[in-house]
Each structure stands twice: as structure tokens, then as C-alpha cells.
């Protein structure tokens, strides 16, 4: 299991230091939650902030766009230092066009689905994407409870990836801690996104190792 540390639960007054600390503590990715106050109710950070914090770690930046019309911003986030750009299937852009638009920036592409969205949205584009993101909370806020019923989506994706011999990775996002990460791993997830359980813990290294199951 790989761990993507979500900065949403970090100390925003010390973002650079938090990025450095969490990457030294064993995180595999820095997960940045970009919200526009429209696609979701919350507003977080944009590409200028990502550009400013990018030099604080060498691990890949996994940028999760919870914004309407994401295609308008792909080049901005690519230029800011994102390595993986994930947008939502529900965000309004034509799925295939948006996937190709991310690819044309030279970055890896992810597609995310909200809890109420059927897994079929991801199955359709699975061979074309690097990352399939199953939201295990309603996007918008950190610190919510994990939805175990989303694991059936993960199992369906895992089976399809196996059947088609794809290299697409499965990421679960929201409510991840040591216990819920175990359920995600058993269902076939490759990457867990965790914010609260890492940044609000007293020992980041231990929290990350716990999610990895080591
Ligand atoms: C929710 C975000 C998640 C969130 C996870 O909209 O996409 O990445 O930060 O935070 P926790 O681990 O607190 O659920
Ligand atoms: Zn996220």
C-alpha cells in the first residue's frame, strides 16, 4: 500500500515545512486538494501555492481537482509541478477530451468519482488513465468517516484491471486510517489518501507506516 498525504489537514501557516516533514516521514505522494467553492462548498488552494511548495519535496505531487471545468486549468497545474492531475467525472468536462488534455501536458491522469457516482464511469475510461480514484467520503472536507460500502467499487475496478492487464492504479480518498486502510488493501486499492490520520497524529512516521500496513 502506498500513501498519499493530503495537505488539507496540515498546518496551512507552515505548508512548506509540512510537505518536507511528511515526505521525510515516509509518504509516497503529496496529495493536494484543490477546491473552487463551486464544485464543492469549500475553497482551498490553487496552482500558485502548489508552485511555491513544490520544491519542499521530491516525491510526486498528486493533485486532486474538485473544481468545475477542470480542463481550463490543466496547463496551470502541470506548470506548477503536479505529477498526477486528477479531475472528477462529475465536473462537466467531456471525459475523453479532458483525459487527453491532461495527457498532452505530459503528466499522469486520474479520474475521481463521488460516492453517489456509479463505478461504470471509471470502468469506461480505465484503459486510458493512470489513476482511478474512488472517493470514500463526500468530497469537500477532511475528517469525515470512511464509507466501507465504496469497497465494492474498488473490487470491481481491481477485477477489471486484472482482466485487461492494465497498469492503472486504484486510489481511495477520505477517512483513511490504519484500520480502514486494511479494508482498502483487502479490496485491491494501491494508494490510500490520508490527511487527518497523518497530520493530526503525534507521530507522522508511525501513522504512515500504520496505513502502509508495516
Ligand atoms: C476530501 C479530500 C480528501 C481529504 C482526506 O474532499 O479529497 O483528500 O483531504 O482527508 P481525511 O484523511 O481527513 O479524510
Ligand atoms: Zn483528495
CSV table of C-alpha atoms and ligand atoms in Angstrom, one decimal:
chain,number,residue,atom,x,y,z
A,1,UNK,CA,0.0,0.0,0.0
A,2,UNK,CA,1.3,3.5,-0.9
A,3,UNK,CA,0.3,6.6,1.0
A,4,UNK,CA,-0.6,10.0,-0.4
A,5,UNK,CA,-0.6,12.6,2.4
A,6,UNK,CA,-3.4,15.1,2.0
A,7,UNK,CA,-2.3,18.6,2.9
A,8,UNK,CA,-5.9,19.5,3.7
A,9,UNK,CA,-5.2,18.5,7.3
A,10,UNK,CA,-1.8,20.2,7.5
A,11,UNK,CA,-0.8,23.5,9.1
A,12,UNK,CA,-1.5,26.0,6.3
A,13,UNK,CA,0.7,28.6,8.0
A,14,UNK,CA,3.7,26.2,7.5
A,15,UNK,CA,2.8,24.4,4.3
A,16,UNK,CA,6.4,24.1,3.0
A,17,UNK,CA,7.7,22.6,6.3
A,18,UNK,CA,4.7,20.2,6.4
A,19,UNK,CA,5.4,19.0,2.9
A,20,UNK,CA,9.1,18.4,3.8
A,21,UNK,CA,8.2,16.7,7.1
A,22,UNK,CA,5.6,14.3,5.7
A,23,UNK,CA,7.8,13.3,2.8
A,24,UNK,CA,10.6,12.6,5.3
A,25,UNK,CA,8.2,10.6,7.4
A,26,UNK,CA,7.6,8.1,4.5
A,27,UNK,CA,4.7,9.5,2.4
A,28,UNK,CA,4.9,8.3,-1.2
A,29,UNK,CA,2.9,11.2,-2.7
A,30,UNK,CA,1.9,14.7,-1.6
A,31,UNK,CA,-1.9,14.9,-2.2
A,32,UNK,CA,-3.2,18.4,-2.9
A,33,UNK,CA,-6.9,19.0,-2.7
A,34,UNK,CA,-7.9,21.9,-5.0
A,35,UNK,CA,-11.5,23.2,-4.3
A,36,UNK,CA,-13.2,26.1,-6.0
A,37,UNK,CA,-16.2,26.7,-3.7
A,38,UNK,CA,-18.5,25.7,-6.6
A,39,UNK,CA,-17.9,22.0,-7.4
A,40,UNK,CA,-17.7,21.5,-3.7
A,41,UNK,CA,-18.6,24.0,-0.9
A,42,UNK,CA,-15.1,24.6,0.3
A,43,UNK,CA,-12.3,26.8,-1.1
A,44,UNK,CA,-8.6,25.7,-0.7
A,45,UNK,CA,-5.6,26.4,-2.9
A,46,UNK,CA,-4.6,27.0,-6.5
A,47,UNK,CA,-1.6,26.4,-8.7
A,48,UNK,CA,0.4,29.3,-7.3
A,49,UNK,CA,0.5,27.7,-3.9
A,50,UNK,CA,1.5,24.4,-5.4
A,51,UNK,CA,4.3,26.0,-7.3
A,52,UNK,CA,5.5,27.6,-4.1
A,53,UNK,CA,5.6,24.4,-2.1
A,54,UNK,CA,6.8,22.1,-4.9
A,55,UNK,CA,10.5,22.5,-4.0
A,56,UNK,CA,10.0,21.2,-0.5
A,57,UNK,CA,9.8,17.5,-1.5
A,58,UNK,CA,11.0,15.3,-4.4
A,59,UNK,CA,8.2,12.8,-4.2
A,60,UNK,CA,5.4,13.1,-6.8
A,61,UNK,CA,2.6,15.6,-6.3
A,62,UNK,CA,-0.9,14.1,-6.7
A,63,UNK,CA,-3.2,17.0,-7.4
A,64,UNK,CA,-6.9,16.3,-6.9
A,65,UNK,CA,-9.1,18.9,-8.7
A,66,UNK,CA,-12.5,19.4,-7.1
A,67,UNK,CA,-13.4,22.2,-9.5
A,68,UNK,CA,-15.9,22.9,-12.3
A,69,UNK,CA,-14.5,22.9,-15.8
A,70,UNK,CA,-11.1,21.4,-14.8
A,71,UNK,CA,-9.8,21.5,-18.4
A,72,UNK,CA,-9.4,25.2,-18.1
A,73,UNK,CA,-6.6,24.7,-15.5
A,74,UNK,CA,-4.7,21.6,-16.6
A,75,UNK,CA,-1.7,23.5,-18.0
A,76,UNK,CA,-1.5,25.8,-14.9
A,77,UNK,CA,-1.3,22.8,-12.6
A,78,UNK,CA,1.2,21.0,-14.9
A,79,UNK,CA,3.3,24.1,-14.9
A,80,UNK,CA,3.1,24.4,-11.1
A,81,UNK,CA,4.7,21.0,-10.7
A,82,UNK,CA,1.9,18.5,-10.5
A,83,UNK,CA,2.9,14.9,-11.5
A,84,UNK,CA,-0.6,13.4,-11.5
A,85,UNK,CA,-3.6,15.5,-12.3
A,86,UNK,CA,-7.0,14.1,-11.2
A,87,UNK,CA,-10.3,15.6,-12.1
A,88,UNK,CA,-13.9,14.5,-11.3
A,89,UNK,CA,-16.1,12.6,-13.7
A,90,UNK,CA,-18.9,14.8,-12.5
A,91,UNK,CA,-17.1,18.1,-13.2
A,92,UNK,CA,-18.8,18.8,-16.5
A,93,UNK,CA,-15.9,18.4,-19.0
A,94,UNK,CA,-16.2,15.7,-21.7
A,95,UNK,CA,-14.3,12.8,-20.1
A,96,UNK,CA,-12.3,11.6,-23.0
A,97,UNK,CA,-11.3,15.2,-24.1
A,98,UNK,CA,-10.3,16.0,-20.6
A,99,UNK,CA,-8.2,12.8,-20.3
A,100,UNK,CA,-6.4,13.7,-23.5
A,101,UNK,CA,-5.9,17.3,-22.4
A,102,UNK,CA,-4.1,16.1,-19.2
A,103,UNK,CA,-2.0,13.7,-21.2
A,104,UNK,CA,-1.0,16.4,-23.6
A,105,UNK,CA,0.6,18.3,-20.7
A,106,UNK,CA,2.9,15.2,-20.3
A,107,UNK,CA,1.5,14.5,-16.8
A,108,UNK,CA,-0.2,11.4,-15.5
A,109,UNK,CA,-4.0,11.5,-15.5
A,110,UNK,CA,-6.5,10.4,-12.8
A,111,UNK,CA,-10.3,10.4,-12.8
A,112,UNK,CA,-12.2,10.5,-9.5
A,113,UNK,CA,-15.8,9.6,-8.7
A,114,UNK,CA,-18.0,10.8,-5.8
A,115,UNK,CA,-19.7,8.3,-3.5
A,116,UNK,CA,-23.0,8.6,-5.4
A,117,UNK,CA,-21.5,8.1,-8.8
A,118,UNK,CA,-21.5,4.6,-10.3
A,119,UNK,CA,-18.2,2.8,-10.9
A,120,UNK,CA,-19.2,2.4,-14.6
A,121,UNK,CA,-17.9,6.0,-15.1
A,122,UNK,CA,-14.4,4.8,-14.2
A,123,UNK,CA,-14.7,1.4,-16.0
A,124,UNK,CA,-15.4,3.2,-19.2
A,125,UNK,CA,-12.1,5.1,-19.2
A,126,UNK,CA,-9.9,2.7,-17.2
A,127,UNK,CA,-7.6,1.7,-20.1
A,128,UNK,CA,-6.9,5.4,-20.8
A,129,UNK,CA,-6.0,6.6,-17.3
A,130,UNK,CA,-3.1,6.2,-14.8
A,131,UNK,CA,-5.2,6.6,-11.6
A,132,UNK,CA,-8.8,5.6,-10.7
A,133,UNK,CA,-9.9,7.5,-7.6
A,134,UNK,CA,-12.8,6.2,-5.5
A,135,UNK,CA,-14.0,8.8,-3.0
A,136,UNK,CA,-14.7,7.1,0.3
A,137,UNK,CA,-16.2,10.4,1.7
A,138,UNK,CA,-18.3,13.1,0.1
A,139,UNK,CA,-15.6,15.5,-1.3
A,140,UNK,CA,-15.2,18.9,0.2
A,141,UNK,CA,-13.9,18.4,3.7
A,142,UNK,CA,-11.3,16.4,5.7
A,143,UNK,CA,-12.0,14.5,8.9
A,144,UNK,CA,-15.1,12.6,7.7
A,145,UNK,CA,-16.0,8.9,8.3
A,146,UNK,CA,-14.8,6.3,5.7
A,147,UNK,CA,-17.7,4.7,3.7
A,148,UNK,CA,-17.0,1.0,3.7
A,149,UNK,CA,-19.7,0.4,1.1
A,150,UNK,CA,-17.4,2.0,-1.5
A,151,UNK,CA,-15.2,-1.1,-1.4
A,152,UNK,CA,-17.4,-2.9,-3.8
A,153,UNK,CA,-16.3,-0.3,-6.4
A,154,UNK,CA,-12.7,-1.0,-5.6
A,155,UNK,CA,-13.2,-4.7,-6.1
A,156,UNK,CA,-14.9,-4.2,-9.4
A,157,UNK,CA,-12.0,-2.0,-10.6
A,158,UNK,CA,-9.4,-4.4,-9.4
A,159,UNK,CA,-11.0,-7.2,-11.3
A,160,UNK,CA,-11.2,-5.2,-14.5
A,161,UNK,CA,-7.6,-4.1,-14.2
A,162,UNK,CA,-6.6,-7.7,-13.8
A,163,UNK,CA,-8.8,-8.9,-16.6
A,164,UNK,CA,-7.4,-6.3,-19.1
A,165,UNK,CA,-3.9,-6.5,-17.7
A,166,UNK,CA,-3.8,-2.7,-17.1
A,167,UNK,CA,-1.3,-0.7,-15.1
A,168,UNK,CA,-3.9,1.7,-13.8
A,169,UNK,CA,-3.6,2.3,-10.1
A,170,UNK,CA,-6.6,2.5,-7.7
A,171,UNK,CA,-6.6,5.2,-5.1
A,172,UNK,CA,-9.1,5.6,-2.2
A,173,UNK,CA,-9.6,9.0,-0.7
A,174,UNK,CA,-11.2,10.0,2.6
A,175,UNK,CA,-11.4,8.7,6.1
A,176,UNK,CA,-8.3,6.6,5.9
A,177,UNK,CA,-6.5,5.4,9.0
A,178,UNK,CA,-4.7,2.2,9.9
A,179,UNK,CA,-8.0,0.2,10.2
A,180,UNK,CA,-9.8,1.5,7.1
A,181,UNK,CA,-6.5,1.2,5.0
A,182,UNK,CA,-6.6,-2.5,5.8
A,183,UNK,CA,-10.1,-2.8,4.2
A,184,UNK,CA,-8.9,-0.8,1.2
A,185,UNK,CA,-5.9,-3.0,0.8
A,186,UNK,CA,-8.0,-6.2,1.0
A,187,UNK,CA,-10.4,-4.8,-1.6
A,188,UNK,CA,-7.5,-4.1,-4.0
A,189,UNK,CA,-6.5,-0.4,-3.6
A,190,UNK,CA,-2.9,0.6,-4.4
A,191,UNK,CA,-2.8,4.0,-2.9
A,192,UNK,CA,-4.5,5.5,0.2
A,193,UNK,CA,-5.0,9.2,0.6
A,194,UNK,CA,-4.9,10.3,4.3
A,195,UNK,CA,-5.0,13.7,5.8
A,196,UNK,CA,-6.3,13.8,9.4
A,197,UNK,CA,-4.8,10.5,10.5
A,198,UNK,CA,-1.4,11.7,9.4
A,199,UNK,CA,-1.3,15.4,10.2
A,200,UNK,CA,-3.2,15.2,13.4
A,201,UNK,CA,-1.2,12.3,14.8
A,202,UNK,CA,1.6,12.7,17.3
A,203,UNK,CA,3.9,10.6,15.2
A,204,UNK,CA,3.7,11.0,11.5
A,205,UNK,CA,6.2,8.2,10.7
A,206,UNK,CA,4.2,5.8,12.7
A,207,UNK,CA,0.8,6.9,11.3
A,208,UNK,CA,2.1,6.5,7.7
A,209,UNK,CA,3.7,3.1,8.5
A,210,UNK,CA,0.3,2.0,10.0
A,211,UNK,CA,-1.5,2.9,6.8
A,212,UNK,CA,1.1,1.0,4.7
A,213,UNK,CA,0.5,-2.0,7.0
A,214,UNK,CA,4.1,-2.4,8.1
B,1,LIG,C1,-11.8,15.4,0.6
B,1,LIG,C2,-10.4,15.3,0.1
B,1,LIG,C3,-9.5,14.3,0.8
B,1,LIG,C4,-9.4,14.7,2.3
B,1,LIG,C5,-8.9,13.5,3.1
B,1,LIG,O1,-12.5,16.2,-0.2
B,1,LIG,O2,-10.4,14.9,-1.3
B,1,LIG,O3,-8.3,14.2,0.2
B,1,LIG,O4,-8.4,15.7,2.5
B,1,LIG,O5,-8.9,13.9,4.4
B,1,LIG,P1,-9.1,12.9,5.6
B,1,LIG,O6,-8.0,11.9,5.6
B,1,LIG,O7,-9.1,13.8,6.8
B,1,LIG,O8,-10.4,12.2,5.3
B,2,LIG,ZN1,-8.4,14.4,-2.2
